[in-house]
Coordinates of C-alpha atoms (C1' of nucleotides) in Angstrom, one line a residue:
Chain A
M1 CA -1.9 9.0 -5.7
L2 CA -2.4 7.1 -2.5
K3 CA -3.7 3.5 -2.6
I4 CA -4.9 1.8 0.6
H5 CA -5.6 -1.9 1.1
N6 CA -9.2 -1.9 2.2
T7 CA -10.2 -4.9 4.3
L8 CA -13.8 -4.4 3.2
K9 CA -12.8 -5.3 -0.4
R10 CA -9.6 -7.1 0.3
E11 CA -7.8 -5.1 -2.3
K12 CA -5.8 -1.9 -2.7
Q13 CA -8.1 1.0 -3.7
E14 CA -7.4 4.5 -4.7
F15 CA -7.9 6.7 -1.6
K16 CA -10.6 9.4 -2.1
P17 CA -11.5 11.4 1.0
I18 CA -15.1 12.3 1.6
K19 CA -14.3 15.9 1.8
P20 CA -11.5 17.1 -0.5
G21 CA -8.3 17.8 1.3
Q22 CA -9.5 16.4 4.6
V23 CA -9.2 13.0 6.2
S24 CA -11.0 11.6 9.2
M25 CA -9.4 8.6 10.8
Y26 CA -10.4 6.5 13.8
V27 CA -8.2 3.8 15.3
C28 CA -9.1 1.4 18.1
G29 CA -6.7 2.0 21.0
M30 CA -6.1 0.3 24.2
T31 CA -8.0 -1.1 27.1
V32 CA -6.1 0.4 30.0
Y33 CA -5.7 -2.1 32.8
D34 CA -2.1 -3.0 32.2
Y35 CA 1.1 -1.8 30.5
C36 CA 1.1 -1.8 26.7
H37 CA 3.0 -4.6 25.0
L38 CA 4.8 -4.7 21.6
G39 CA 1.5 -5.5 19.8
H40 CA 0.1 -2.2 21.0
A41 CA 3.4 -0.5 20.0
R42 CA 2.8 -1.8 16.5
V43 CA -0.7 -0.3 16.2
M44 CA 0.5 3.0 17.6
V45 CA 3.6 3.3 15.4
V46 CA 1.8 2.0 12.3
F47 CA -1.0 4.4 12.5
D48 CA 1.3 7.2 13.5
M49 CA 3.1 6.6 10.3
V50 CA -0.2 6.7 8.4
Y51 CA -1.2 9.9 10.2
R52 CA 2.2 11.5 9.3
W53 CA 2.1 10.4 5.7
L54 CA -1.4 11.7 5.2
K55 CA -0.3 15.1 6.6
V56 CA 2.8 15.1 4.4
S57 CA 0.5 14.4 1.5
G58 CA -1.2 17.6 2.2
Y59 CA -4.3 16.4 3.9
E60 CA -5.8 18.1 6.9
V61 CA -6.2 15.0 9.2
T62 CA -8.4 14.5 12.2
Y63 CA -7.0 11.4 14.0
V64 CA -9.0 9.8 16.8
R65 CA -7.6 7.0 18.9
N66 CA -10.0 5.9 21.7
I67 CA -9.2 4.7 25.2
T68 CA -11.4 1.9 26.7
D69 CA -11.5 2.8 30.4
I70 CA -14.5 0.6 31.4
D71 CA -14.8 -3.1 30.8
D72 CA -14.8 -6.5 32.7
K73 CA -11.0 -6.8 32.9
I74 CA -10.7 -3.3 34.2
I75 CA -13.3 -3.9 36.9
R76 CA -11.7 -7.2 37.9
R77 CA -8.1 -5.7 38.0
A78 CA -9.3 -2.7 40.1
G79 CA -11.0 -5.1 42.5
E80 CA -7.8 -7.2 42.8
N81 CA -5.8 -4.1 43.4
G82 CA -8.3 -2.6 45.8
E83 CA -8.1 0.5 43.7
S84 CA -10.7 2.6 42.1
I85 CA -11.4 2.2 38.4
H86 CA -10.4 5.8 37.7
S87 CA -7.1 5.5 39.6
L88 CA -6.2 2.3 37.7
T89 CA -7.1 3.5 34.3
Q90 CA -5.4 6.9 34.8
R91 CA -2.2 5.2 35.8
F92 CA -2.1 3.1 32.7
I93 CA -3.2 5.9 30.5
D94 CA -0.2 7.8 31.8
A95 CA 2.0 4.8 31.2
M96 CA 0.7 4.4 27.7
H97 CA 1.5 8.1 26.9
E98 CA 5.0 7.6 28.2
D99 CA 5.5 4.6 26.0
A100 CA 4.0 6.3 23.0
D101 CA 6.1 9.4 23.4
R102 CA 9.3 7.4 23.7
L103 CA 8.5 5.6 20.4
G104 CA 8.0 8.9 18.7
V105 CA 4.3 8.5 18.3
Q106 CA 2.5 11.8 17.8
R107 CA -0.6 12.3 20.0
P108 CA -3.8 11.8 18.1
D109 CA -6.1 14.9 17.8
H110 CA -8.6 13.3 20.1
E111 CA -8.2 10.5 22.7
P112 CA -11.8 10.0 23.9
R113 CA -12.4 7.8 26.9
A114 CA -15.4 5.6 26.9
T115 CA -16.6 6.8 30.3
Q116 CA -16.9 10.3 29.0
F117 CA -19.3 9.3 26.2
V118 CA -21.9 7.3 28.0
P119 CA -24.8 9.7 27.1
E120 CA -23.9 9.4 23.4
M121 CA -23.8 5.6 23.7
L122 CA -27.2 5.5 25.3
N123 CA -28.6 7.8 22.7
M124 CA -27.3 5.5 20.0
I125 CA -28.7 2.4 21.7
E126 CA -32.1 4.1 21.9
R127 CA -32.0 4.8 18.1
L128 CA -31.1 1.1 17.5
E129 CA -34.1 0.1 19.6
E130 CA -36.3 2.5 17.6
N131 CA -35.0 0.9 14.4
G132 CA -35.8 -2.5 15.6
L133 CA -32.2 -3.6 15.9
A134 CA -32.0 -3.8 19.7
Y135 CA -34.0 -5.5 22.4
Q136 CA -33.8 -5.9 26.1
A137 CA -33.5 -9.5 27.1
A138 CA -34.9 -11.3 30.2
D139 CA -31.6 -10.8 32.0
M140 CA -32.1 -7.0 31.4
D141 CA -29.1 -6.7 29.1
V142 CA -29.8 -4.8 25.9
N143 CA -28.6 -6.7 22.9
F144 CA -28.1 -6.0 19.2
A145 CA -30.2 -8.3 17.0
V146 CA -27.7 -9.5 14.5
R147 CA -30.4 -11.2 12.3
K148 CA -32.1 -7.9 11.8
F149 CA -29.0 -6.4 10.2
P150 CA -28.7 -7.9 6.7
D151 CA -25.1 -6.9 6.0
Y152 CA -23.8 -8.5 9.1
G153 CA -20.5 -10.3 8.3
R154 CA -19.6 -8.1 5.4
L155 CA -16.3 -6.9 6.8
S156 CA -15.0 -10.2 8.0
G157 CA -16.3 -12.1 5.0
K158 CA -18.3 -14.5 7.2
S159 CA -21.9 -15.5 7.0
L160 CA -24.0 -16.0 10.1
E161 CA -24.1 -19.7 9.2
D162 CA -20.3 -19.9 9.0
L163 CA -20.0 -18.2 12.3
R164 CA -22.3 -20.6 14.0
A165 CA -20.7 -23.6 12.5
G166 CA -17.6 -22.8 14.7
E167 CA -19.5 -23.9 17.8
R168 CA -17.3 -21.6 19.8
V169 CA -20.1 -19.2 20.4
E170 CA -21.5 -19.6 23.8
V171 CA -25.2 -20.3 23.9
D172 CA -27.1 -17.8 25.9
A173 CA -30.8 -18.4 26.4
N174 CA -31.3 -14.7 26.8
K175 CA -30.2 -13.9 23.3
H176 CA -32.4 -14.2 20.2
D177 CA -29.3 -15.4 18.3
P178 CA -26.1 -16.7 19.8
L179 CA -24.2 -14.0 17.9
D180 CA -26.2 -11.1 19.3
F181 CA -23.9 -8.9 21.4
V182 CA -24.4 -6.7 24.4
L183 CA -25.0 -3.0 23.9
W184 CA -25.9 -2.2 27.5
K185 CA -24.9 -4.5 30.3
H186 CA -27.3 -4.5 33.2
A187 CA -25.6 -3.8 36.6
R188 CA -24.6 -7.0 38.4
S189 CA -24.9 -7.2 42.1
G190 CA -21.6 -6.5 43.8
E191 CA -20.3 -4.2 41.1
P192 CA -19.1 -0.8 42.4
E193 CA -21.2 2.3 42.0
E194 CA -18.4 3.7 39.9
V195 CA -19.3 1.4 37.0
Q196 CA -23.0 2.0 37.0
W197 CA -24.9 4.6 34.9
D198 CA -28.6 5.3 34.9
S199 CA -30.5 4.5 31.7
K200 CA -34.0 3.8 30.6
W201 CA -33.2 0.1 30.7
G202 CA -32.0 0.4 34.3
K203 CA -28.6 0.9 35.9
G204 CA -25.7 -0.6 33.9
R205 CA -22.7 0.0 31.8
P206 CA -22.0 0.0 28.1
G207 CA -20.9 -3.1 26.1
W208 CA -17.5 -2.9 24.6
H209 CA -18.4 -2.3 20.9
I210 CA -20.8 0.7 21.3
E211 CA -18.1 3.1 22.5
C212 CA -16.4 3.2 19.2
S213 CA -19.6 3.7 17.3
A214 CA -20.7 6.5 19.6
M215 CA -17.3 8.3 19.9
S216 CA -16.4 8.1 16.2
S217 CA -19.7 9.5 15.0
R218 CA -19.5 12.2 17.6
L219 CA -16.0 13.3 16.8
L220 CA -15.7 12.5 13.1
G221 CA -19.3 12.3 11.9
E222 CA -21.5 9.4 11.0
H223 CA -19.6 8.7 7.8
F224 CA -15.8 9.0 7.8
D225 CA -12.8 8.0 5.8
I226 CA -10.5 5.5 7.6
H227 CA -10.9 3.1 10.5
G228 CA -8.0 1.1 11.7
G229 CA -6.9 -1.4 14.3
G230 CA -5.3 -4.7 14.9
A231 CA -6.3 -7.6 12.6
D232 CA -7.9 -9.4 15.6
L233 CA -10.4 -6.6 15.9
Q234 CA -11.9 -7.3 12.5
F235 CA -14.3 -9.8 14.0
P236 CA -16.3 -9.3 16.0
H237 CA -15.4 -5.8 17.1
H238 CA -15.4 -3.9 13.8
E239 CA -18.2 -6.0 12.4
N240 CA -20.3 -5.0 15.4
E241 CA -19.3 -1.4 15.0
I242 CA -20.5 -1.4 11.5
A243 CA -23.8 -3.0 12.5
Q244 CA -24.3 -0.4 15.3
S245 CA -23.3 2.7 13.4
E246 CA -25.1 1.9 10.2
G247 CA -28.1 0.5 12.1
A248 CA -28.4 3.6 14.2
N249 CA -27.4 6.3 11.7
R250 CA -28.8 4.7 8.6
C251 CA -25.9 5.7 6.5
R252 CA -22.5 4.3 5.3
F253 CA -20.1 4.2 8.3
V254 CA -16.5 3.9 7.0
N255 CA -15.0 4.0 3.6
Y256 CA -11.6 2.4 4.2
W257 CA -10.8 -0.3 6.8
M258 CA -7.2 -0.9 7.7
H259 CA -5.8 -3.7 9.8
N260 CA -2.3 -4.2 10.9
G261 CA -0.7 -7.6 11.3
F262 CA 0.3 -9.2 14.6
V263 CA 3.6 -9.1 16.4
R264 CA 4.7 -12.7 16.9
V265 CA 6.9 -14.6 19.3
D266 CA 8.3 -17.9 18.0
N267 CA 5.9 -17.7 15.2
E268 CA 2.9 -17.3 17.4
K269 CA 0.7 -14.3 18.0
M270 CA 1.8 -12.2 20.9
S271 CA -1.1 -11.9 23.2
K272 CA -2.2 -11.5 26.7
S273 CA -4.0 -14.8 26.8
L274 CA -1.0 -16.7 25.6
G275 CA 1.2 -14.9 28.1
N276 CA 4.0 -14.6 25.5
F277 CA 4.0 -10.8 25.4
F278 CA 6.8 -8.3 26.1
T279 CA 5.8 -4.9 27.4
I280 CA 7.1 -1.9 25.6
R281 CA 8.9 -0.7 28.7
E282 CA 10.5 -4.0 29.1
V283 CA 11.9 -3.9 25.5
L284 CA 12.9 -0.2 25.9
G285 CA 15.1 -1.3 28.8
K286 CA 17.2 -3.2 26.3
Y287 CA 16.8 -1.3 23.1
D288 CA 16.7 2.3 21.9
P289 CA 13.1 3.4 21.2
E290 CA 14.0 4.4 17.7
V291 CA 15.4 1.0 17.1
V292 CA 12.1 -0.5 18.1
R293 CA 10.2 2.0 15.8
F294 CA 12.6 1.2 13.0
F295 CA 12.0 -2.5 13.6
I296 CA 8.3 -2.0 13.2
L297 CA 8.5 0.2 10.1
R298 CA 11.0 -1.9 8.2
A299 CA 8.2 -4.5 7.8
H300 CA 5.0 -3.9 5.9
Y301 CA 2.2 -3.1 8.3
R302 CA 0.0 -5.9 7.2
S303 CA 2.7 -8.6 7.5
P304 CA 3.3 -10.6 10.6
L305 CA 6.3 -9.3 12.5
N306 CA 8.4 -11.8 14.5
Y307 CA 9.9 -10.4 17.6
S308 CA 13.3 -11.6 18.9
D309 CA 16.4 -10.1 20.3
A310 CA 18.3 -11.2 17.2
H311 CA 15.9 -9.2 15.0
L312 CA 16.2 -6.1 17.2
D313 CA 20.0 -6.4 17.1
D314 CA 19.7 -6.5 13.4
A315 CA 17.5 -3.5 13.3
K316 CA 19.9 -1.6 15.5
D317 CA 22.9 -2.4 13.2
A318 CA 20.8 -1.3 10.1
L319 CA 19.7 1.9 11.7
S320 CA 23.2 2.6 12.8
R321 CA 24.3 2.5 9.2
L322 CA 21.8 5.3 8.4
Y323 CA 22.9 7.4 11.3
T324 CA 26.5 6.9 10.4
A325 CA 25.8 8.5 7.1
L326 CA 24.4 11.5 9.0
K327 CA 27.4 12.1 11.3
N328 CA 28.1 15.4 9.7
C329 CA 24.5 16.5 9.2
S330 CA 22.6 18.4 11.8
G331 CA 19.6 20.6 12.2
H332 CA 16.2 20.4 10.5
C333 CA 16.0 19.5 6.9
E334 CA 13.2 19.9 4.4
V335 CA 12.4 17.2 1.8
D336 CA 13.1 18.1 -1.8
W337 CA 10.1 16.3 -3.4
N338 CA 11.4 16.8 -6.9
E339 CA 14.5 14.7 -6.4
P340 CA 14.5 11.1 -7.7
F341 CA 15.0 9.3 -4.4
A342 CA 12.1 11.3 -2.8
L343 CA 9.9 10.4 -5.8
R344 CA 10.6 6.7 -5.2
F345 CA 10.1 7.1 -1.5
K346 CA 6.7 8.8 -2.2
A347 CA 5.7 6.1 -4.7
A348 CA 6.5 3.5 -2.1
M349 CA 4.4 5.2 0.6
D350 CA 1.6 5.9 -1.7
D351 CA 1.4 2.2 -2.5
D352 CA -0.4 1.2 0.7
F353 CA 2.2 2.6 3.0
N354 CA 5.0 0.4 1.8
T355 CA 7.5 1.4 4.4
P356 CA 10.0 -1.5 3.7
E357 CA 10.4 -0.1 0.2
A358 CA 10.6 3.5 1.5
V359 CA 13.3 2.4 4.0
A360 CA 15.2 0.7 1.2
V361 CA 15.3 4.1 -0.5
L362 CA 16.8 5.5 2.7
F363 CA 19.6 3.0 2.5
E364 CA 20.3 3.8 -1.1
L365 CA 20.4 7.4 -0.2
A366 CA 22.9 6.6 2.6
N367 CA 25.1 5.1 0.0
E368 CA 25.0 8.3 -2.0
V369 CA 25.8 10.3 1.1
N370 CA 28.8 8.1 1.9
K371 CA 30.1 8.7 -1.6
G372 CA 29.4 12.4 -1.8
Q373 CA 27.7 14.0 1.2
A374 CA 25.3 16.2 -0.8
A375 CA 22.3 13.9 -0.1
A376 CA 22.6 13.9 3.7
A377 CA 19.9 16.6 4.2
Q378 CA 17.5 14.7 2.0
L379 CA 18.2 11.4 3.8
K380 CA 17.5 13.1 7.2
A381 CA 14.4 14.8 5.9
L382 CA 12.9 11.6 4.4
G383 CA 13.7 9.7 7.6
G384 CA 11.8 12.4 9.4
V385 CA 8.7 11.6 7.4
L386 CA 8.7 8.2 9.1
G387 CA 9.6 9.7 12.5
L388 CA 13.2 8.4 12.1
L389 CA 16.7 9.9 12.0
E390 CA 15.6 13.1 13.7
R391 CA 18.1 12.9 16.5
D392 CA 21.7 14.0 16.5
A393 CA 23.6 11.2 14.7
V394 CA 26.6 11.2 17.1
A395 CA 24.3 11.1 20.1
F396 CA 22.5 8.1 18.7
L397 CA 25.7 6.3 17.9
Q398 CA 27.1 7.0 21.4
G399 CA 23.8 6.3 23.1
G400 CA 24.0 2.6 23.9
N401 CA 23.3 1.3 27.4
G402 CA 25.5 3.4 29.6
G403 CA 29.0 2.2 30.6
A404 CA 31.9 4.5 30.7
G405 CA 31.2 8.2 30.9
D406 CA 32.0 10.5 28.1
D407 CA 34.8 12.3 30.0
A408 CA 36.6 9.1 30.8
I409 CA 36.4 8.1 27.2
S410 CA 37.7 11.4 25.9
A411 CA 40.6 11.2 28.3
R412 CA 41.6 7.8 27.1
I413 CA 41.3 8.9 23.5
Q414 CA 43.6 11.8 24.2
A415 CA 46.1 9.5 25.8
R416 CA 45.9 7.2 22.8
N417 CA 46.5 10.1 20.5
E418 CA 49.6 11.1 22.3
A419 CA 50.8 7.5 22.2
K420 CA 50.1 7.6 18.4
K421 CA 52.0 10.8 18.0
A422 CA 55.0 9.2 19.8
K423 CA 54.6 6.2 17.4
N424 CA 53.9 4.1 20.5
Y425 CA 51.4 1.9 18.6
A426 CA 51.5 -0.9 21.2
E427 CA 50.1 1.6 23.8
A428 CA 47.7 3.1 21.3
D429 CA 46.3 -0.4 20.4
R430 CA 46.2 -1.3 24.1
I431 CA 43.9 1.6 24.8
R432 CA 41.8 0.9 21.8
K433 CA 41.4 -2.7 22.9
E434 CA 40.6 -1.6 26.4
L435 CA 37.8 0.6 25.2
L436 CA 36.6 -2.0 22.8
D437 CA 36.2 -4.4 25.7
E438 CA 33.9 -1.8 27.2
G439 CA 31.9 -1.7 24.0
I440 CA 33.5 1.5 22.7
V441 CA 34.6 1.5 19.1
L442 CA 37.2 4.2 18.1
E443 CA 37.2 5.6 14.6
D444 CA 40.2 7.5 13.3
S445 CA 39.8 9.9 10.5
A446 CA 41.5 13.0 9.0
Q447 CA 39.3 15.1 11.3
G448 CA 40.4 13.3 14.4
T449 CA 39.2 10.3 16.5
T450 CA 35.6 9.7 17.2
W451 CA 33.9 7.0 19.1
R452 CA 30.6 5.1 19.2
R453 CA 29.1 2.3 21.1
A454 CA 29.1 -1.1 19.4
Chain B
rG1 C1' -15.3 -28.0 10.9
rG2 C1' -15.9 -22.8 8.4
rU3 C1' -13.2 -18.5 6.6
rG4 C1' -8.9 -15.6 5.4
rC5 C1' -3.7 -14.8 4.9
rG6 C1' 1.2 -16.4 4.1
rU7 C1' 5.5 -19.7 2.3
rU8 C1' 11.6 -15.3 -1.2
rA9 C1' 18.7 -16.4 -0.4
rG10 C1' 22.5 -17.9 6.4
rC11 C1' 18.8 -14.2 9.0
rA12 C1' 15.2 -10.2 8.1
rA13 C1' 12.2 -8.2 4.3
rA14 C1' 10.1 -5.7 -0.7
rG15 C1' 9.0 -4.9 -5.8
rC16 C1' 8.4 -7.0 -10.4
rG17 C1' 6.0 -11.5 -16.4
rG18 C1' 12.1 -10.7 -19.2
rU19 C1' 16.8 -5.7 -16.5
rU20 C1' 21.2 -5.2 -9.0
rA21 C1' 15.6 -4.8 -4.2
rU22 C1' 17.2 -3.3 0.6
rG23 C1' 19.5 -4.3 5.5
rC24 C1' 22.5 -7.6 8.7
rC25 C1' 25.9 -11.7 8.3
rC26 C1' 29.9 -14.0 5.1
rC27 C1' 34.2 -13.8 1.3
rG28 C1' 37.7 -10.7 -1.7
rG29 C1' 39.8 -5.9 -2.9
rA30 C1' 40.7 -0.5 -1.8
rU31 C1' 41.5 2.6 2.3
rU32 C1' 44.2 2.5 7.5
rG33 C1' 50.4 2.5 11.4
rC34 C1' 46.7 -1.4 13.0
rA35 C1' 41.6 -1.0 13.2
rA36 C1' 36.7 0.9 12.6
rA37 C1' 33.7 3.4 9.3
rU38 C1' 33.3 3.8 4.1
rC39 C1' 33.8 2.5 -1.0
rC40 C1' 34.2 -1.4 -5.0
rG41 C1' 33.3 -6.5 -6.1
rG42 C1' 31.4 -11.4 -4.8
rU43 C1' 28.7 -15.8 -2.7
rC44 C1' 23.8 -17.1 -1.3
rA45 C1' 16.7 -17.0 -3.5
rG46 C1' 11.8 -17.7 -4.6
rC47 C1' 7.8 -24.8 -0.5
rC48 C1' 6.2 -28.9 -4.1
rC49 C1' 3.6 -30.4 -8.8
rA50 C1' 1.2 -29.2 -13.2
rG51 C1' -0.5 -25.3 -16.7
rU52 C1' -0.5 -20.5 -19.5
rU53 C1' 3.6 -17.8 -22.0
rC54 C1' 8.9 -16.8 -26.6
rG55 C1' 9.9 -16.2 -21.2
rA56 C1' 7.3 -17.0 -14.3
rC57 C1' 9.8 -15.8 -8.0
rU58 C1' 5.9 -12.8 -10.3
rC59 C1' -0.4 -15.3 -13.7
rU60 C1' -3.8 -20.0 -13.2
rG61 C1' -5.0 -24.8 -10.9
rG62 C1' -3.8 -28.6 -7.4
rG63 C1' -0.9 -30.2 -3.1
rA64 C1' 2.1 -29.6 1.4
rC65 C1' 3.3 -26.7 5.4
rG66 C1' 2.6 -22.4 8.7
rC67 C1' -0.3 -18.5 10.9
rA68 C1' -4.8 -16.1 12.2
rC69 C1' -10.1 -15.3 13.0
rC70 C1' -14.7 -17.9 14.2
rU71 C1' -14.3 -16.4 22.6
rC72 C1' -11.4 -11.3 25.5
rC73 C1' -7.3 -9.7 22.5
rA74 C1' -3.7 -4.4 18.9

RNA sequence: GGUGCGUUAGCAAAGCGGUUAUGCCCCGGAUUGCAAAUCCGGUCAGCCCAGUUCGACUCUGGGACGCACCUCCA
């Protein structure tokens, strides 16, 4: 039985879906004004793993991951580029899909864009106003009145007093409370037509938080099972989502909140503002996408994950061990869930998606394979549950970063084999050394000589 | 200042009140023409201080250090 760590309670809880056999899941996705970095890769891979495991567990899952395609940074970037909002966001949505595909991330069932749900957002703001939770300020912005929502702070475990003590909240004379947040941003002079929508409060555009409330309730219902995202979204974004959704719909919003840990660089959070980020495509220029995926999944999703080339190298060597065990295994394989390793794998995954433990089972299985061979199909099948080990093993091992072409390698292997046959070991070793210097490792076996990239 | 999380062997990273985590690296052996891969074995842990317990890496309390959130951020 699946247990999920619920941020709301800060403990693992048995997962019980609202509708038996069905799971509704919403994950906060990207603001598309730039390429995705490794932090984004982690959210995508982690919740892809969750999505896959729920499906393997027999649930019918509806997975929604939104796209924020309207916000201050997008408007600014488009202005800098002299490009339309739509052209900018479309470019980076395409790039995001490219990155996600390479990482083996399955497409969510819905990827709603904020700009396509403005009427739903306006409707929700109107209901908040009716419920006394929203007000239009002197500057014409429509704000959420945090003081009117008694549960505010429940998710992040903060009280309004704690939050104010931080003194980091900007004082805005237009707001009833400094923590009130914008639902509808009144059009500023100089902003392009493209970012203005009509509303009963005047022309303007939605605040950041309202899109997730409006789109989730439209696509999944007012009350759904799982809501996920990066740990940095816990406050204020998810806190505000709860306030908006429960304030407008007058019912429980989400049962299970999941937050993944950060990717770090030199022990510091990787982020745009710190400028210490690596884009996914940058990293994929140096490492195989599956190595990156493996790197993410070998750590628990809630733990911090330090990025460095040394760690990626380590991940590559480890993944190679698994693929080496699968050299003679090809085709699609089905998991035998009655077998002991699979049961341990399942127990690990059911324990709050403990992928490090599940991966450890994979390695133990690889050891069995290397001793016998019978377990190969099971290893491949279980890897597949995590979106790993699905490629041809030899292709993976020979993948690498280019270098000598396959034909040239085969020719030299043949020359070496002839030298070996003639007992000219000096020549044979010379060829081996020559290939090794190019990053090609030769492996002799009873079945002949094979090669892989170091 | 407030709040939360973390500190495991050379590196990475899990579970668990008493029994080998796992991977990479390293050492020895087997295997090999030599290698590589693989197998077998080995070295190397639990920030500090108290407490609970027959027994704690695992529970409790205190301390130190690190990270994060309180502003946009996955």
